[in-house]
Short mmCIF file of C-alpha atoms in Angstrom, two decimals:
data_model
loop_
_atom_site.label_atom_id
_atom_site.label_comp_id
_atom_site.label_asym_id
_atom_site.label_seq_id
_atom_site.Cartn_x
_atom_site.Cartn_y
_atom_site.Cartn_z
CA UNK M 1 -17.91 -104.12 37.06
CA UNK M 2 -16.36 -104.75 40.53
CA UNK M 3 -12.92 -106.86 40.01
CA UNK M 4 -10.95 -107.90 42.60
CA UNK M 5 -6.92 -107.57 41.83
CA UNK M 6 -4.41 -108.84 44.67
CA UNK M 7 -1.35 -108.06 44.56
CA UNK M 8 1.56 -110.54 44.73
CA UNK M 9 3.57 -108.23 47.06
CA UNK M 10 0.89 -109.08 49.79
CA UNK M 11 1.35 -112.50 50.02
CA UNK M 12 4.45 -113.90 51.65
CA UNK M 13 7.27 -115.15 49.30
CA UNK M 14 6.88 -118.93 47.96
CA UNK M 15 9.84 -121.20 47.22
CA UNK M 16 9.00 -122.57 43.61
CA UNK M 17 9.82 -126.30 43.26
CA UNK M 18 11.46 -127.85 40.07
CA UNK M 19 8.87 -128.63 37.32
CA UNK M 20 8.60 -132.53 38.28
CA UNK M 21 8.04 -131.51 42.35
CA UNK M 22 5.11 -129.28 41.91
CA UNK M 23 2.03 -129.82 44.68
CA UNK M 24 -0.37 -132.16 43.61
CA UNK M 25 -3.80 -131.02 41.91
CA UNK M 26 -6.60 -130.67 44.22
CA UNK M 27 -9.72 -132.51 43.54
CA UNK M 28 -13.10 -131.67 44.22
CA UNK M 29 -16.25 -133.90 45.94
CA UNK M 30 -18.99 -135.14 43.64
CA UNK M 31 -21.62 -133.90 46.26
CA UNK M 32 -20.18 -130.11 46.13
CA UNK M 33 -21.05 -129.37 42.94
CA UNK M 34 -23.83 -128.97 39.89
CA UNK M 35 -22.72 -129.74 36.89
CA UNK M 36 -24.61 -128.61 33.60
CA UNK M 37 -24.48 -129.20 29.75
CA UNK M 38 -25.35 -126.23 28.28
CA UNK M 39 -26.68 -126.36 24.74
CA UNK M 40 -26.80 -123.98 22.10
CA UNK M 41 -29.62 -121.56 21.60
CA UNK M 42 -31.69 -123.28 18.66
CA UNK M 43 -34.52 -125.49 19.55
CA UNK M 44 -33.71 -128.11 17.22
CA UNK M 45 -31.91 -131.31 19.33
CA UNK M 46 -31.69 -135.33 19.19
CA UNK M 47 -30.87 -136.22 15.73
CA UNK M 48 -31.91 -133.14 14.03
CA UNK M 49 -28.74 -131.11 14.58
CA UNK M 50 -25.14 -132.49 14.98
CA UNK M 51 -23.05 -130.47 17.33
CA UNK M 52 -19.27 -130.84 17.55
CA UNK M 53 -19.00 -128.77 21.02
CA UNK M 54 -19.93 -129.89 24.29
CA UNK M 55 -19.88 -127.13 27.00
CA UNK M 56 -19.84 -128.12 30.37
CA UNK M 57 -20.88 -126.18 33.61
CA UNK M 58 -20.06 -126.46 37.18
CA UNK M 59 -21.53 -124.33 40.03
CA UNK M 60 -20.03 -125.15 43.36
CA UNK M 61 -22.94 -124.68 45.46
CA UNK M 62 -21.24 -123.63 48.69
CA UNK M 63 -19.44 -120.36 47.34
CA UNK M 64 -21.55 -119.71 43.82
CA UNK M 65 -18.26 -119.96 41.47
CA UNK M 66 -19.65 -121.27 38.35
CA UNK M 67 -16.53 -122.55 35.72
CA UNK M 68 -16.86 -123.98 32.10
CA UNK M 69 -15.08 -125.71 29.45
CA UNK M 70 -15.77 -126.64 26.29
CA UNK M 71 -12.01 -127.23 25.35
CA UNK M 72 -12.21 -130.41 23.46
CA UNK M 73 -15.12 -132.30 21.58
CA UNK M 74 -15.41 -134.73 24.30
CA UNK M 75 -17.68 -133.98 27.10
CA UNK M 76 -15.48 -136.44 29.55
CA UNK M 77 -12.63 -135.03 28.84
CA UNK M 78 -14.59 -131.24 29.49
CA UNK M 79 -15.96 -132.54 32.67
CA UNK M 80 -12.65 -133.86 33.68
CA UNK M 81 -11.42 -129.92 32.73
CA UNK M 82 -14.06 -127.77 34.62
CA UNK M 83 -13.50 -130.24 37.62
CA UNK M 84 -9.64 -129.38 37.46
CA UNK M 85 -10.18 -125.75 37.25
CA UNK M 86 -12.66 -125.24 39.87
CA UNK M 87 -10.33 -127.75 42.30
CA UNK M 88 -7.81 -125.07 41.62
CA UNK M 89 -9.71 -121.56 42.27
CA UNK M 90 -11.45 -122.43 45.37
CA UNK M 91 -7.95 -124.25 46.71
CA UNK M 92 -6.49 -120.16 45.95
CA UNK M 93 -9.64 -119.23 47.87
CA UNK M 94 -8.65 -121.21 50.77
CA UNK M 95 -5.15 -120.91 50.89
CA UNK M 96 -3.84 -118.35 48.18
CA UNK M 97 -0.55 -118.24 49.56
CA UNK M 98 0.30 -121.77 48.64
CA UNK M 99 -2.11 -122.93 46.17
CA UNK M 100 -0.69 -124.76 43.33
CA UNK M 101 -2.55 -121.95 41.08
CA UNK M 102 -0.18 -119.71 42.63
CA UNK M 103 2.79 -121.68 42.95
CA UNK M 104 1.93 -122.68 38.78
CA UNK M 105 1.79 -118.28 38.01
CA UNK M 106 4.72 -117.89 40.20
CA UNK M 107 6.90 -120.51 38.32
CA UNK M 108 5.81 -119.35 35.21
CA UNK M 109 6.17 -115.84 35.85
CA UNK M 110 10.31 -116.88 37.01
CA UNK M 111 11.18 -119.10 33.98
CA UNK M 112 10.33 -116.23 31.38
CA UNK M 113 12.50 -113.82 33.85
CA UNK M 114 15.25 -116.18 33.44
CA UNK M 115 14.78 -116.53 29.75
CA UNK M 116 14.26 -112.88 29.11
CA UNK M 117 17.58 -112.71 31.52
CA UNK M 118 19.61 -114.69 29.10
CA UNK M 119 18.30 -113.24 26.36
CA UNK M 120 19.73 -110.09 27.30
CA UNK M 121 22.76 -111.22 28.76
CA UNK M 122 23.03 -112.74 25.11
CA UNK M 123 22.59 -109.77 23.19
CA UNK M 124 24.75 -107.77 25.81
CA UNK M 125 27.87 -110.12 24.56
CA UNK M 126 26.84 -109.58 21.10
CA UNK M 127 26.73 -106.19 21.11
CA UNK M 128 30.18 -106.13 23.74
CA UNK M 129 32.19 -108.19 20.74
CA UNK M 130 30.84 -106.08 18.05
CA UNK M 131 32.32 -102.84 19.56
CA UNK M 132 35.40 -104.74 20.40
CA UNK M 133 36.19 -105.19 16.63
CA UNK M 134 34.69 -101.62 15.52
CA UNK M 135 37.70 -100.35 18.34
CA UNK M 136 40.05 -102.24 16.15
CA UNK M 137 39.50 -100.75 12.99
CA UNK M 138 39.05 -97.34 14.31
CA UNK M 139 42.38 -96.07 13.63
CA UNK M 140 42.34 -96.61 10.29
CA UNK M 141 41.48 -93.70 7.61
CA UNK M 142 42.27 -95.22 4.32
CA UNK M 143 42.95 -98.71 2.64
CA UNK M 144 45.24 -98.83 0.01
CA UNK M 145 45.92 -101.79 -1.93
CA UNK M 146 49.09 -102.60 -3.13
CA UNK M 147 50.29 -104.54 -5.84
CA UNK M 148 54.28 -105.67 -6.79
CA UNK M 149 53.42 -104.77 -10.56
CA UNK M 150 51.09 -102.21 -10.74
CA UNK M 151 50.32 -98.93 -8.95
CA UNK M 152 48.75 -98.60 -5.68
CA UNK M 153 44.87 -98.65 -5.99
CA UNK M 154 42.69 -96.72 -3.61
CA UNK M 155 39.27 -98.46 -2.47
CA UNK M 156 36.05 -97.87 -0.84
CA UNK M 157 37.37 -97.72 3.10
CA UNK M 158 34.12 -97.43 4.58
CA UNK M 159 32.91 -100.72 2.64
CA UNK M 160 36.20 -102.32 3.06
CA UNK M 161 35.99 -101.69 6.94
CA UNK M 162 32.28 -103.65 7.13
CA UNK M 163 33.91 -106.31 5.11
CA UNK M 164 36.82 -106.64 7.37
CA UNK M 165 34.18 -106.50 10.57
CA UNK M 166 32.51 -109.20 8.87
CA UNK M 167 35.73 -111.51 8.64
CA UNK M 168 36.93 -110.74 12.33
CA UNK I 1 10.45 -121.28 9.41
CA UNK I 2 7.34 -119.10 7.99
CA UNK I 3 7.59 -115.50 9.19
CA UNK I 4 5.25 -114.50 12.08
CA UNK I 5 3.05 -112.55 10.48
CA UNK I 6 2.77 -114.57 7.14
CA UNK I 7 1.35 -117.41 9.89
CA UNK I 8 -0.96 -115.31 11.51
CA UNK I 9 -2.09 -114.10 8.15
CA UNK I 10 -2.75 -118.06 7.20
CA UNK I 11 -4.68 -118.43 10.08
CA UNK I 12 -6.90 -115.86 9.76
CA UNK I 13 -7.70 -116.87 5.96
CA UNK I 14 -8.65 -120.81 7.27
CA UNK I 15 -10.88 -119.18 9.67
CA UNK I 16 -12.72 -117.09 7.22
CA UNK I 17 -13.04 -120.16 5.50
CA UNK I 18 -14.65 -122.35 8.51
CA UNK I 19 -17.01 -119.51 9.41
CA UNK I 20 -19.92 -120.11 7.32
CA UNK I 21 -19.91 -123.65 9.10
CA UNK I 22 -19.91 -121.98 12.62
CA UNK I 23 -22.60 -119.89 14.61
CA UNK I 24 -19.85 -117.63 16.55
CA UNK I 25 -16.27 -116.72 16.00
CA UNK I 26 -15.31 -118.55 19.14
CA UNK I 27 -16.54 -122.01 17.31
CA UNK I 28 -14.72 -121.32 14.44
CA UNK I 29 -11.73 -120.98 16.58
CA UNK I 30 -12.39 -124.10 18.27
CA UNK I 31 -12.77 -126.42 15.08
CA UNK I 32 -9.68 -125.05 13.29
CA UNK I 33 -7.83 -125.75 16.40
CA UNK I 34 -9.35 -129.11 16.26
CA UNK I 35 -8.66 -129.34 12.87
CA UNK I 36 -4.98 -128.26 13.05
CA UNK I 37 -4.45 -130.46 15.85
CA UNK I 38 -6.02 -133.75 14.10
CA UNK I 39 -4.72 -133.61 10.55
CA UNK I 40 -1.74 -133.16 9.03
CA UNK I 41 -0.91 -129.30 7.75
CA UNK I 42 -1.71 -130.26 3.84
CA UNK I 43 -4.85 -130.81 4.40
CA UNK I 44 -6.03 -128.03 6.80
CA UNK I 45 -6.80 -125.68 3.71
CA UNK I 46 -9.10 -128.56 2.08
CA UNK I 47 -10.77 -129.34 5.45
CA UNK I 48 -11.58 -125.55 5.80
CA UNK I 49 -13.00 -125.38 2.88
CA UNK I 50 -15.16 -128.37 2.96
CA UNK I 51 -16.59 -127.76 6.08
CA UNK I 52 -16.89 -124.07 5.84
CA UNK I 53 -18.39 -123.86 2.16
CA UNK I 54 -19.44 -127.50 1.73
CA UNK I 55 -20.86 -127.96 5.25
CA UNK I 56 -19.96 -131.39 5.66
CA UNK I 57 -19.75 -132.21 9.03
CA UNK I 58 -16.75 -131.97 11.46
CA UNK I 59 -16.73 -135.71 12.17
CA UNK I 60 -16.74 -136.73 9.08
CA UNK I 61 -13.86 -134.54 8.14
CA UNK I 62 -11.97 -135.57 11.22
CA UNK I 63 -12.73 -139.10 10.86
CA UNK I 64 -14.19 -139.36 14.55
CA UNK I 65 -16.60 -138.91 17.05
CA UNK I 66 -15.31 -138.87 20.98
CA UNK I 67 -18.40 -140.67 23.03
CA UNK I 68 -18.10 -141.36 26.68
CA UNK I 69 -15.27 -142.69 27.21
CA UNK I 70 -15.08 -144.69 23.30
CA UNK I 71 -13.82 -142.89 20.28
CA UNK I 72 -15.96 -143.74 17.25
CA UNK I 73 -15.06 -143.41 14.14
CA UNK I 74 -17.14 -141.84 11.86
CA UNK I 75 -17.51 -141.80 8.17
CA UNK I 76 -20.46 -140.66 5.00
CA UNK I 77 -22.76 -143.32 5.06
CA UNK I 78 -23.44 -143.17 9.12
CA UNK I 79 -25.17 -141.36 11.53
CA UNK I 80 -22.77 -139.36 13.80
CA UNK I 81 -23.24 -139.77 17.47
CA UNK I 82 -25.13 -137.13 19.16
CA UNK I 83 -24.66 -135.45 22.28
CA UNK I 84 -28.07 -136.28 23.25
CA UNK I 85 -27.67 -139.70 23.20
CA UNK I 86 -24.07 -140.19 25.08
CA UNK I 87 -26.07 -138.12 27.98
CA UNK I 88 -28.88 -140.83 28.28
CA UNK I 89 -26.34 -143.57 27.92
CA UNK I 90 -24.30 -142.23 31.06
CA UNK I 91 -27.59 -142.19 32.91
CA UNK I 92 -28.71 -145.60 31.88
CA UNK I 93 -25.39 -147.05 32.62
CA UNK I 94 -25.34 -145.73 36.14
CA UNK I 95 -28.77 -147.52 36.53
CA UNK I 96 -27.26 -150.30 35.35
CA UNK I 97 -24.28 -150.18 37.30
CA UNK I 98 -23.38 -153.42 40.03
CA UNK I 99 -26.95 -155.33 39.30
CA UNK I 100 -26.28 -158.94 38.01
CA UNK I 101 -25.44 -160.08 34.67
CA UNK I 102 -28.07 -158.70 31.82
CA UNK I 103 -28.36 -158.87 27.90
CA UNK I 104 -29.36 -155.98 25.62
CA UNK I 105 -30.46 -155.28 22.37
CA UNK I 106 -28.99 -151.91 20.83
CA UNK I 107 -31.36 -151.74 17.66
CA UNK I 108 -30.40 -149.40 14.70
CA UNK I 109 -26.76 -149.23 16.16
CA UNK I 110 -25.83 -146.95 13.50
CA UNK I 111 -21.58 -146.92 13.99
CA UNK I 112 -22.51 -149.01 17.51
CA UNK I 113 -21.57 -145.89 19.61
CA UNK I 114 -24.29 -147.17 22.19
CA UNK I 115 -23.40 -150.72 22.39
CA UNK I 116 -20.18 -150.13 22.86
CA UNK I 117 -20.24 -147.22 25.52
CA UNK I 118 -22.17 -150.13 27.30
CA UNK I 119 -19.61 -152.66 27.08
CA UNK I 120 -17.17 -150.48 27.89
CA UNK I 121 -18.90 -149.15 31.09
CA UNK I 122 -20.36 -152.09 32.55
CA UNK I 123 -18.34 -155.69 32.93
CA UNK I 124 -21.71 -157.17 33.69
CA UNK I 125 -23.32 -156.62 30.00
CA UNK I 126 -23.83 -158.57 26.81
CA UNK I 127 -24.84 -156.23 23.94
CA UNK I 128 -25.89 -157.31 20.34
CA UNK I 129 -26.48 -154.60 17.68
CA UNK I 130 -28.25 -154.56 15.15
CA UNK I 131 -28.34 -153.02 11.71
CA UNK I 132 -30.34 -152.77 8.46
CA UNK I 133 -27.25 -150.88 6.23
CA UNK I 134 -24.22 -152.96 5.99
CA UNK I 135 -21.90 -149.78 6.01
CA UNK I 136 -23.39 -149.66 9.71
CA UNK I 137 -22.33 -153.27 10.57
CA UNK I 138 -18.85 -152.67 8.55
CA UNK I 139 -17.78 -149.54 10.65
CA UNK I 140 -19.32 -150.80 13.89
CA UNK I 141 -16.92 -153.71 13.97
CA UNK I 142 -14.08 -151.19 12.96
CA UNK I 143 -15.09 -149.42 15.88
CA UNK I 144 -15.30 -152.46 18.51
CA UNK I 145 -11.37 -153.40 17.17
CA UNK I 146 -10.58 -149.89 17.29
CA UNK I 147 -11.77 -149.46 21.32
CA UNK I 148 -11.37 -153.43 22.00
CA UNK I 149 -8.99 -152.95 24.92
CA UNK I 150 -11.30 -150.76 27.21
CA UNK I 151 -14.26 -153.45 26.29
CA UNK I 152 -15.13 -154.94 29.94
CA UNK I 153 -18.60 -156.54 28.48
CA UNK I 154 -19.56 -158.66 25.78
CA UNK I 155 -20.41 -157.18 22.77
CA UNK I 156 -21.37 -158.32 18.83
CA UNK I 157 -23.11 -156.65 15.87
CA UNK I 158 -25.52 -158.36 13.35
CA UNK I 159 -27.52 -157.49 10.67
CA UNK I 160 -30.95 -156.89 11.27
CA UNK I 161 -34.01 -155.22 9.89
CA UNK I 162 -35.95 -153.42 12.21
CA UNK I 163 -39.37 -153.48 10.02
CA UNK I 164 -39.21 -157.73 10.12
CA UNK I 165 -39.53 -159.94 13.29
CA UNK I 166 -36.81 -160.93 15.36
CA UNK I 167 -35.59 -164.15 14.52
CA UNK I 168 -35.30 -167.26 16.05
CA UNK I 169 -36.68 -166.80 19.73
CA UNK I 170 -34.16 -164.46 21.24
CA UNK I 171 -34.61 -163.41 24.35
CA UNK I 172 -33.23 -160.02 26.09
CA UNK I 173 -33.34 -158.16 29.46
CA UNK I 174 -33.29 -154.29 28.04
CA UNK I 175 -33.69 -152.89 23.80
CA UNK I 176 -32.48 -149.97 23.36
CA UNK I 177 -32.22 -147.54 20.66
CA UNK I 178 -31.70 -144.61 18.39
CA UNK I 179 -34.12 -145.41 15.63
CA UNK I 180 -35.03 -143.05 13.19
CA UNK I 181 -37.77 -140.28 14.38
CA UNK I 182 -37.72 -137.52 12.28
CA UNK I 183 -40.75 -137.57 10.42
CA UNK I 184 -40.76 -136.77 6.29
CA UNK I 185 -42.18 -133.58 6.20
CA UNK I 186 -40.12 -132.36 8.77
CA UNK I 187 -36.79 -133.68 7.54
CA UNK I 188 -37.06 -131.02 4.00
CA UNK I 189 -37.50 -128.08 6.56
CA UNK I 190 -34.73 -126.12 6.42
CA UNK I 191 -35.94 -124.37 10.12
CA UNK I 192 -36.37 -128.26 11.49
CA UNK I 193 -33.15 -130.39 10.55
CA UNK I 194 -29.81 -128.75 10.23
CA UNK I 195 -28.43 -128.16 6.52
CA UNK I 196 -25.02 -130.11 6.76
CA UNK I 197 -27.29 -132.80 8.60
CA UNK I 198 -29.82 -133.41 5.47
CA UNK I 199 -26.95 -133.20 2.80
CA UNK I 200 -24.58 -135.44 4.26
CA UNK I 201 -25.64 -137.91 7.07
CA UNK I 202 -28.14 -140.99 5.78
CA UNK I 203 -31.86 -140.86 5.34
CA UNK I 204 -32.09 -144.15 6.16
CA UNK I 205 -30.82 -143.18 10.00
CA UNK I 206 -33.40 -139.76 10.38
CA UNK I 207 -36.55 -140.55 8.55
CA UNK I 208 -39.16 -142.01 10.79
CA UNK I 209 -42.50 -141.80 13.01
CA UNK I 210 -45.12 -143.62 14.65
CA UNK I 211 -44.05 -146.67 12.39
CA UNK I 212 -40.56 -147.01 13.33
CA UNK I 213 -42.02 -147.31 16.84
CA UNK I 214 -44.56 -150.02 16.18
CA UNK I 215 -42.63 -152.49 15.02
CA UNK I 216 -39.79 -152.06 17.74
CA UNK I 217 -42.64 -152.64 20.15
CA UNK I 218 -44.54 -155.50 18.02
CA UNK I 219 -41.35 -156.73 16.28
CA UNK I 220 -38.61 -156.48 19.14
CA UNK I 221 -39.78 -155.35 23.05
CA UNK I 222 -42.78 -157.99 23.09
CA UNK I 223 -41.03 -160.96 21.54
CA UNK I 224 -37.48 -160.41 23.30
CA UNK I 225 -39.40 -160.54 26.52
CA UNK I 226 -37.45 -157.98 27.46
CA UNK I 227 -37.54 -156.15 30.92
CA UNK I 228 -37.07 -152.70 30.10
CA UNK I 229 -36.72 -150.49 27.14
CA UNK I 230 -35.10 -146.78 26.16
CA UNK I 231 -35.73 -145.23 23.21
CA UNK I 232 -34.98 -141.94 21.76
CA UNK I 233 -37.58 -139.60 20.31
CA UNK I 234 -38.20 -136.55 18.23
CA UNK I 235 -41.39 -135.57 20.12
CA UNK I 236 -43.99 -136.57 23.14
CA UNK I 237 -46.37 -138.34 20.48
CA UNK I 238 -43.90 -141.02 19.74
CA UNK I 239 -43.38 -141.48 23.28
CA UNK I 240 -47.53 -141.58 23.59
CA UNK I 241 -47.88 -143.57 20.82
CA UNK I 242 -45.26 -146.54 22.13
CA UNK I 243 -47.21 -146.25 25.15
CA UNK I 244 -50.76 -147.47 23.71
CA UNK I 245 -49.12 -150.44 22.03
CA UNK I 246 -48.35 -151.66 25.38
CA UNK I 247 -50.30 -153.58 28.11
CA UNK I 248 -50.58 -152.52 31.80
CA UNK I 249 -47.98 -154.64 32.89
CA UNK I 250 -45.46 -152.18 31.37
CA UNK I 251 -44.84 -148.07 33.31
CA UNK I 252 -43.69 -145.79 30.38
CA UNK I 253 -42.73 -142.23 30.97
CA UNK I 254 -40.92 -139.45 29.49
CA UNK I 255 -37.04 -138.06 29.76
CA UNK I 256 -36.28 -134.81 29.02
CA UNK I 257 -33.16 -134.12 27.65
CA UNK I 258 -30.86 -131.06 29.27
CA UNK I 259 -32.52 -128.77 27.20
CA UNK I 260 -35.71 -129.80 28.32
CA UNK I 261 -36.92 -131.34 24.70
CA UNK I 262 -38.24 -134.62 24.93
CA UNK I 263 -35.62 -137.12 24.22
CA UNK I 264 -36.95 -140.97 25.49
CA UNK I 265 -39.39 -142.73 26.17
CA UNK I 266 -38.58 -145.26 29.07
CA UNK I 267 -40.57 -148.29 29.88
CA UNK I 268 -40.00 -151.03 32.76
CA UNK I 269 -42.37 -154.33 33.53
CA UNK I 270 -43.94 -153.55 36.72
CA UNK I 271 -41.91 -157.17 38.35
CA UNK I 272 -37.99 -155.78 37.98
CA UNK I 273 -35.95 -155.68 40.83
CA UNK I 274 -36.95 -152.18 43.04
CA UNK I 275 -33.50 -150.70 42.90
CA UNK I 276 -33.60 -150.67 38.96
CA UNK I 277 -36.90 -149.40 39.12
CA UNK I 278 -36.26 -146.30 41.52
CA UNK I 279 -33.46 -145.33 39.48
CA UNK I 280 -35.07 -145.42 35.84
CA UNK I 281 -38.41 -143.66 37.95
CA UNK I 282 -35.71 -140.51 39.00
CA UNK I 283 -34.65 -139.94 34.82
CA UNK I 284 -38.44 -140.27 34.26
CA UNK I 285 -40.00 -136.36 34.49
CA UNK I 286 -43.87 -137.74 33.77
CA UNK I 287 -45.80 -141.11 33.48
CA UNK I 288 -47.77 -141.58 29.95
CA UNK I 289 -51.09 -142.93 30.68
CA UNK I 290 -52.95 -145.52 28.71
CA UNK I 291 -55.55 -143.88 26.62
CA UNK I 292 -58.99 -145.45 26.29
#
């Protein structure tokens, strides 16, 4: 199958509004499309069968892109759906360099950047404290404890040096 | 928090039990989400269950039925709105739409899903429905509190039997209804009616024929003096047959339904306003003629 890709390095760059400022939704003319219910593949209908999907199908007749939805039991609410999401590919068809399709990807795309950027810049503290304190303790061979009464005891260093990391 | 994994795991064992319920994978992926997104998590697992290995229906389990632009609620002991008939309701409500100030009669109005996606459409409407089953009268007034603030019409439900004559001498301008058309020997037919259908939604709403249809015309469309009539169907005999009980002052003709099965039988006096009568003659794909 023939697929289309374009890449994002051919269109020119975007500025991304705040989540409240995005571009409105487009919205489509009654008269431009064909809108179908498709039903299931059994013959049976009316009362005889009770379906809880209802799959709705727009054409737009000038360009042939055909878009469905059966997202949610209600057929308004699928229409309402379909309608949205063909408003929004042939608006990219028109103008892809500032449809609200793209603008939506693009500020998508740059708020899990700047969460996988903190995330890292977390972890990069983390692991920047953690070999702070291991530096600490790194001149030390042996623990002994010592006791006014009693004789010095020798312990476990290596578990006594976790414990201590632990407490820093 | 669950782990990951012990989540995915969950889902995948409420899905297995959905699937005998559903044709495709991709439906039993849509009613869990429904599912998980209309009840509470406690009762997801017994939900499954019941709809996957009892095969009670969806609505039922999820306590409604979205229609138009009205939610119904649905419960055992009521027909669940079909598909079928919200698409002829849009259709009659856009012929319907701006003409002056009518009355109808929504016979058999079952949980009153087409009386009140009537009132809610049109400002210009008073609809009465009428039931035989008093759970059906109960739940349709549940229904009209339930949606009362998007009501633009006038709207009331009243118990009636459909197999005795209209009483007093009340008169409407349209009758509509779902009555029920699905004749006995057809309704025990496992390739005819749907399983979870015939174990869980009332007799007394799917079995019918050619009598149901006689007395709406000799009981309800003559005496009401109404104007024009739609009627859901099972098949083009009903829709044939409702045609010889009438005189030649009536044009009755067939609607398909978007699968192309025949769905209504539509009938209009010959002296209503043109406009009206264009747009029912559009929905109507072939005239039935008066047999001799």
């Amino acid at each position: 199958m023939l697929r289309l890709i374009r890449l994002s390095s051919s269109l020119p760059k975007v500025n991304i509004p705040k989540a409240n400022k995005m571009p409105a939704r487009p919205t489509i003319a009654e008269g431009d499309i064909k809108e179908k219910f498709i039903k299931g593949g059994s013959g049976k209908g009316g009362q005889k069968i009770n379906k809880t999907n209802s799959k709705v199908q727009l054409t737009h007749i000038a360009t042939g892109i055909v878009v469905t939805s059966q997202a949610t039991r209600s057929r308004e609410q699928n229409r309402k759906i379909a309608r949205e999401i063909l408003a929004l590919k042939l608006q990219d068809l028109e103008d892809p360099a500032n449809s609200r399709q793209r603008i939506v990807i693009e500020r998508q795309k740059m708020v899990k950047a700047r969460k996988n950027k903190r995330t890292k810049a977390k972890y990069e503290t983390l692991e920047k404290n953690k070999q702070e304190k291991e530096d600490l303790l790194e001149g030390i061979d042996e623990i002994v404890f010592i006791d006014e009464n009693s004789e010095p005891i020798q312990i476990d260093t290596k578990q006594s040096k976790q414990k201590l990391l632990k407490q820093l | 928090m669950p782990r990951p994994g012990a989540v995915a795991k969950y889902q995948r064992f409420l899905l297995k039990k959905l699937l005998p319920a559903c044709n495709t994978l991709q439906q039993a992926r849509r009613e869990l989400f429904w599912i998980q997104k209309e009840l509470p998590s406690e009762q997801w697992k017994q939900a499954c269950i019941q709809r996957g290995r009892h095969l009670m229906p969806l609505q039922y389990i999820l306590g409604n039925q979205p229609f138009g632009s009205v939610n119904i609620k649905c419960r055992p002991g009521v027909l669940i709105p079909r598909n079928d008939t919200e698409e002829w309701c849009s259709e009659l409500v856009d012929v319907f739409r701006g003409s002056d100030t009518f009355s109808v009669l929504d016979m058999c109005t079952g949980s009153g899903c087409i009386a009140l996606y009537l009132a809610t459409e049109l400002s210009n409407v008073t609809v009465l429905g009428g039931d035989i089953s008093q759970d059906c009268i109960s739940l349709a007034n549940e229904n009209i509190d339930v949606n009362k603030d998007i009501i633009k019409g006038k709207i009331k439900v009243d118990s009636m039997d459909l197999f005795q004559p209209l009483a007093g001498d009340k008169k409407f301008d349209v009758v509509v209804s779902n009555p029920p058309y699905i004749p006995t020997h057809e309704l025990e037919k496992q390739e005819e009616v749907e399983k979870s259908v015939r174990l869980y939604e009332p007799r007394l709403a799917l079995e019918g024929d050619l009598p149901v249809f006689k007395a709406m015309v000799t009981y309800y469309i003559i005496p009401s003096q109404c104007k024009v009539f739609i009627l859901e169907i099972g098949s083009r005999e009903q829709g044939q047959y409702t045609r010889s009980l009438l005189d030649e002052s009536w044009v009755v003709g067939l609607r398909l339904d978007s699968a192309f099965r025949p769905r209504n039988v539509i009938g209009f006096r010959t002296d209503i306003e043109s406009s009206i009568k264009r747009k029912l003659m559009t929905t109507i794909i072939e005239l039935f003629k008066k047999q001799r």
